[in-house]
CSV table of C-alpha atoms in Angstrom, one decimal:
chain,number,residue,atom,x,y,z
O,286,MET,CA,88.3,78.0,24.8
O,287,ASN,CA,89.9,79.9,22.1
O,288,MET,CA,94.0,80.5,21.8
O,289,HIS,CA,93.2,84.3,23.1
O,290,VAL,CA,92.0,84.0,25.9
O,291,SER,CA,94.6,81.1,27.1
O,292,MET,CA,97.5,83.6,27.2
O,293,GLY,CA,95.1,86.1,28.8
O,294,ILE,CA,94.9,83.7,31.6
O,295,VAL,CA,98.7,82.7,31.4
O,296,VAL,CA,99.4,86.5,32.1
O,297,ASP,CA,97.0,87.4,34.1
O,298,ARG,CA,98.2,83.7,36.4
O,299,GLU,CA,101.7,85.6,35.8
O,300,LYS,CA,100.5,88.8,36.8
O,301,HIS,CA,99.1,87.3,39.7
O,302,ALA,CA,102.1,85.3,40.9
O,303,VAL,CA,105.1,88.9,41.0
O,304,TRP,CA,101.9,89.6,42.9
O,305,ASP,CA,102.3,87.3,44.7
O,306,GLY,CA,105.8,86.8,45.9
O,307,ALA,CA,106.6,90.5,45.8
O,308,LEU,CA,103.3,90.3,49.0
O,309,ALA,CA,104.5,87.4,50.3
O,310,GLU,CA,108.1,88.8,50.0
O,311,TYR,CA,106.7,92.0,51.6
O,312,GLN,CA,105.6,90.5,55.0
O,313,ALA,CA,108.8,88.2,55.8
O,314,ALA,CA,110.8,91.8,56.2
O,315,LYS,CA,107.8,93.5,57.4
O,316,ASP,CA,107.6,90.2,60.2
O,317,ALA,CA,111.9,90.0,60.3
O,318,LEU,CA,111.3,94.4,61.5
O,319,SER,CA,108.2,93.3,64.3
O,320,GLN,CA,110.4,90.2,65.0
O,321,HIS,CA,113.8,92.6,65.4
O,322,ASN,CA,111.8,95.4,67.0
O,323,SER,CA,110.2,93.2,69.8
O,324,THR,CA,113.2,91.7,70.8
O,325,ILE,CA,115.8,92.9,70.7
O,326,TYR,CA,115.4,96.1,70.0
O,327,GLY,CA,113.0,97.3,71.9
O,328,PRO,CA,113.7,95.6,75.7
O,329,LEU,CA,117.5,97.1,74.3
O,330,TYR,CA,115.9,100.1,74.3
O,331,LYS,CA,114.3,100.6,77.4
O,332,GLU,CA,116.7,99.4,79.6
O,333,LEU,CA,118.9,102.4,77.9
O,334,GLU,CA,115.7,104.8,79.1
O,335,ARG,CA,116.2,103.2,82.8
O,336,ILE,CA,119.2,102.6,83.5
O,337,SER,CA,120.2,105.8,81.2
O,338,PRO,CA,118.1,108.4,79.8
O,339,ARG,CA,118.9,110.5,77.5
O,340,PRO,CA,121.1,113.7,78.7
O,341,SER,CA,120.3,117.2,77.8
O,342,LEU,CA,122.9,118.7,76.1
O,343,ARG,CA,122.0,122.2,77.0
O,344,PHE,CA,122.6,124.4,79.5
O,345,GLN,CA,121.6,127.1,81.3
O,346,ILE,CA,122.8,130.5,82.8
O,347,GLU,CA,120.6,132.8,84.7
O,348,ALA,CA,122.5,136.5,84.8
O,349,LEU,CA,122.7,138.9,87.5
O,350,ASN,CA,119.8,140.6,85.8
O,351,GLY,CA,117.8,137.7,86.0
O,352,GLN,CA,118.3,137.2,82.4
O,353,VAL,CA,118.2,133.4,81.0
O,354,ALA,CA,121.4,132.5,78.3
O,355,ARG,CA,120.8,129.2,77.2
O,356,TYR,CA,123.9,126.5,76.0
O,357,HIS,CA,125.0,123.8,74.0
O,358,VAL,CA,127.2,121.7,74.5
O,359,ASP,CA,128.3,120.3,71.3
O,360,PRO,CA,128.8,116.2,71.2
O,361,ARG,CA,131.2,116.4,69.1
O,362,ASP,CA,133.6,118.5,71.2
O,363,LEU,CA,132.7,117.2,74.6
O,364,ASN,CA,135.6,120.2,76.1
O,365,ALA,CA,135.2,122.8,73.7
O,366,TRP,CA,134.3,124.6,76.9
O,367,ASP,CA,137.3,123.4,78.9
O,368,ASP,CA,138.5,127.2,78.9
O,369,HIS,CA,136.0,129.3,79.6
O,370,TRP,CA,136.8,132.0,81.9
O,371,SER,CA,133.5,131.8,84.2
O,372,PRO,CA,133.9,128.6,86.3
O,373,VAL,CA,130.5,128.1,86.4
O,374,TYR,CA,129.8,127.5,82.9
O,375,ARG,CA,132.2,125.3,83.0
O,376,ARG,CA,130.6,123.0,85.2
O,377,LYS,CA,127.6,123.5,83.9
O,378,ALA,CA,129.1,122.4,80.6
O,379,ALA,CA,131.5,119.5,83.0
O,380,GLU,CA,127.6,118.5,84.1
O,381,GLY,CA,126.7,117.9,80.5
O,382,ARG,CA,129.9,116.6,79.2
O,383,ASP,CA,129.8,113.5,81.6
O,384,ALA,CA,126.0,113.4,81.2
O,385,TRP,CA,126.5,112.0,78.0
O,386,LEU,CA,129.5,109.5,78.4
O,387,THR,CA,127.8,108.2,80.9
O,388,TYR,CA,125.0,107.5,78.4
O,389,ARG,CA,126.6,106.5,75.3
O,390,SER,CA,129.0,103.9,77.3
O,391,ASN,CA,125.8,102.4,78.8
O,392,CYS,CA,124.9,103.1,74.5
O,393,GLU,CA,128.1,100.5,74.8
O,394,ARG,CA,127.4,98.2,76.4
O,395,LEU,CA,123.6,96.9,76.0
O,396,GLY,CA,124.6,96.9,71.7
O,397,THR,CA,121.8,99.9,71.2
O,398,ASP,CA,123.7,101.9,68.3
O,399,ALA,CA,124.1,98.2,66.6
O,400,ALA,CA,119.9,97.0,67.3
O,401,GLY,CA,119.2,100.8,66.3
O,402,GLU,CA,121.2,99.8,62.7
O,403,GLU,CA,119.9,96.6,62.5
O,404,SER,CA,116.5,98.0,62.8
O,405,ASP,CA,117.0,100.6,60.3
O,406,ARG,CA,118.8,98.3,58.1
O,407,LEU,CA,115.1,96.5,58.1
O,408,CYS,CA,112.7,99.4,58.3
O,409,ASP,CA,114.4,100.4,54.6
O,410,ALA,CA,114.0,96.4,53.0
O,411,GLN,CA,110.1,96.7,54.1
O,412,CYS,CA,109.8,100.6,52.7
O,413,ALA,CA,111.5,99.2,49.8
O,414,ILE,CA,109.1,96.2,48.3
O,415,GLU,CA,106.3,98.6,50.1
O,416,GLY,CA,107.6,100.9,47.4
O,417,THR,CA,107.7,98.0,45.0
O,418,LEU,CA,104.5,96.9,45.3
O,419,ILE,CA,103.0,100.0,45.6
O,420,GLN,CA,104.1,100.7,42.0
O,421,MET,CA,103.2,97.8,40.2
O,422,PRO,CA,100.1,97.5,38.8
O,423,ALA,CA,97.6,95.5,41.0
O,424,PRO,CA,96.7,92.5,39.1
O,425,ASP,CA,92.8,92.1,40.9
O,426,GLN,CA,90.5,94.7,43.9
O,427,ALA,CA,92.1,92.0,46.6
O,428,ALA,CA,95.8,93.8,45.6
O,429,LEU,CA,93.6,97.3,45.4
O,430,LEU,CA,92.1,97.6,48.6
O,431,TRP,CA,95.5,96.4,49.4
O,432,LYS,CA,97.5,99.2,48.5
O,433,LEU,CA,94.7,101.9,49.3
O,434,GLU,CA,95.1,99.9,52.7
O,435,ARG,CA,98.5,101.3,52.7
O,436,LEU,CA,98.5,104.6,52.4
O,437,PHE,CA,95.2,105.1,54.0
O,438,GLY,CA,94.1,102.6,56.1
O,439,PRO,CA,95.1,102.9,59.8
O,440,GLU,CA,98.5,100.9,59.9
O,441,PRO,CA,99.3,103.8,58.3
O,442,GLY,CA,97.4,106.3,59.7
O,443,ASP,CA,98.3,105.7,63.3
O,444,ALA,CA,101.7,105.9,63.1
O,445,ASP,CA,103.3,109.3,63.5
O,446,ASP,CA,104.9,110.9,60.6
O,447,TYR,CA,101.9,109.8,58.5
O,448,ALA,CA,101.4,112.6,56.0
O,449,PRO,CA,97.3,112.0,53.8
O,450,GLY,CA,99.6,114.1,50.6
O,451,TRP,CA,101.0,110.9,48.3
O,452,CYS,CA,103.8,111.8,45.7
O,453,ALA,CA,101.9,111.3,42.6
O,454,GLU,CA,103.9,109.1,41.4
O,455,TRP,CA,102.3,106.7,44.0
O,456,MET,CA,98.8,107.7,43.1
O,457,ASN,CA,99.0,108.0,40.0
O,458,VAL,CA,99.8,103.8,39.3
O,459,VAL,CA,96.9,103.4,42.3
O,460,MET,CA,94.8,105.7,40.1
O,461,ASP,CA,95.2,103.4,36.8
O,462,ASP,CA,94.3,100.2,39.4
O,463,ALA,CA,90.6,101.3,40.1
O,464,ARG,CA,90.3,103.2,36.8
O,465,ARG,CA,91.2,99.6,35.8
O,466,LEU,CA,89.6,96.9,38.1
O,467,LEU,CA,86.6,99.0,38.8
O,468,GLY,CA,85.5,99.4,35.5
O,469,GLN,CA,86.5,103.2,34.3
O,470,ASN,CA,89.2,103.6,32.1
O,471,VAL,CA,89.6,107.5,32.7
O,472,SER,CA,89.0,109.6,34.8
O,473,PRO,CA,85.6,111.3,35.6
O,474,PHE,CA,86.5,114.8,34.5
O,475,LEU,CA,88.1,113.6,31.7
O,476,ALA,CA,84.9,112.1,30.6
O,477,TRP,CA,82.1,114.8,30.7
O,478,SER,CA,81.0,116.8,27.8
O,479,THR,CA,82.8,120.7,27.6
O,480,ASP,CA,79.5,121.7,29.3
O,481,GLU,CA,79.7,119.4,32.0
O,482,LYS,CA,82.8,120.7,32.5
O,483,ILE,CA,81.5,124.5,32.8
O,484,ALA,CA,78.2,123.6,34.4
O,485,ALA,CA,81.2,122.1,37.2
């Protein structure tokens, strides 16, 4: 084995080691989020929904002519309607305010806010590592497949916030990986002749 081949193997192993380390970090972050949501945040939120579902802060008033107007109680100013001239408005707003205060009291008692913030923190950590992996050059076809699964596989496809259009920054890296690992160094369009481009 000559020196160039040996150096290539060392570099290749280093790339795999970096990828494998980041992938293990991603899996640990994913497991931590799943564990927290399934054992802490999920049960707390389910209990909150059982005893005190999040109330609507909107109320409506029907005029004598049958027209319905809708109003809103601002959670940052729960007493804004207290001095309204109409007792109907005051009563409706007070019902919404009291329901909100009960809901918030149960949130604090159960600790759902803190649990939700921890869930967000763990999710942000997982997403940050995922972004690092996507933008890292894939060391082999298995790594490329992992990226494609993360972008287009069944797991992201089932998510409520899934969008089939990804940022160019991510897609350019993945396409560079695909060309390099699948034996094509340029895009097919760029490899066509002028006549072929015109015909297409």
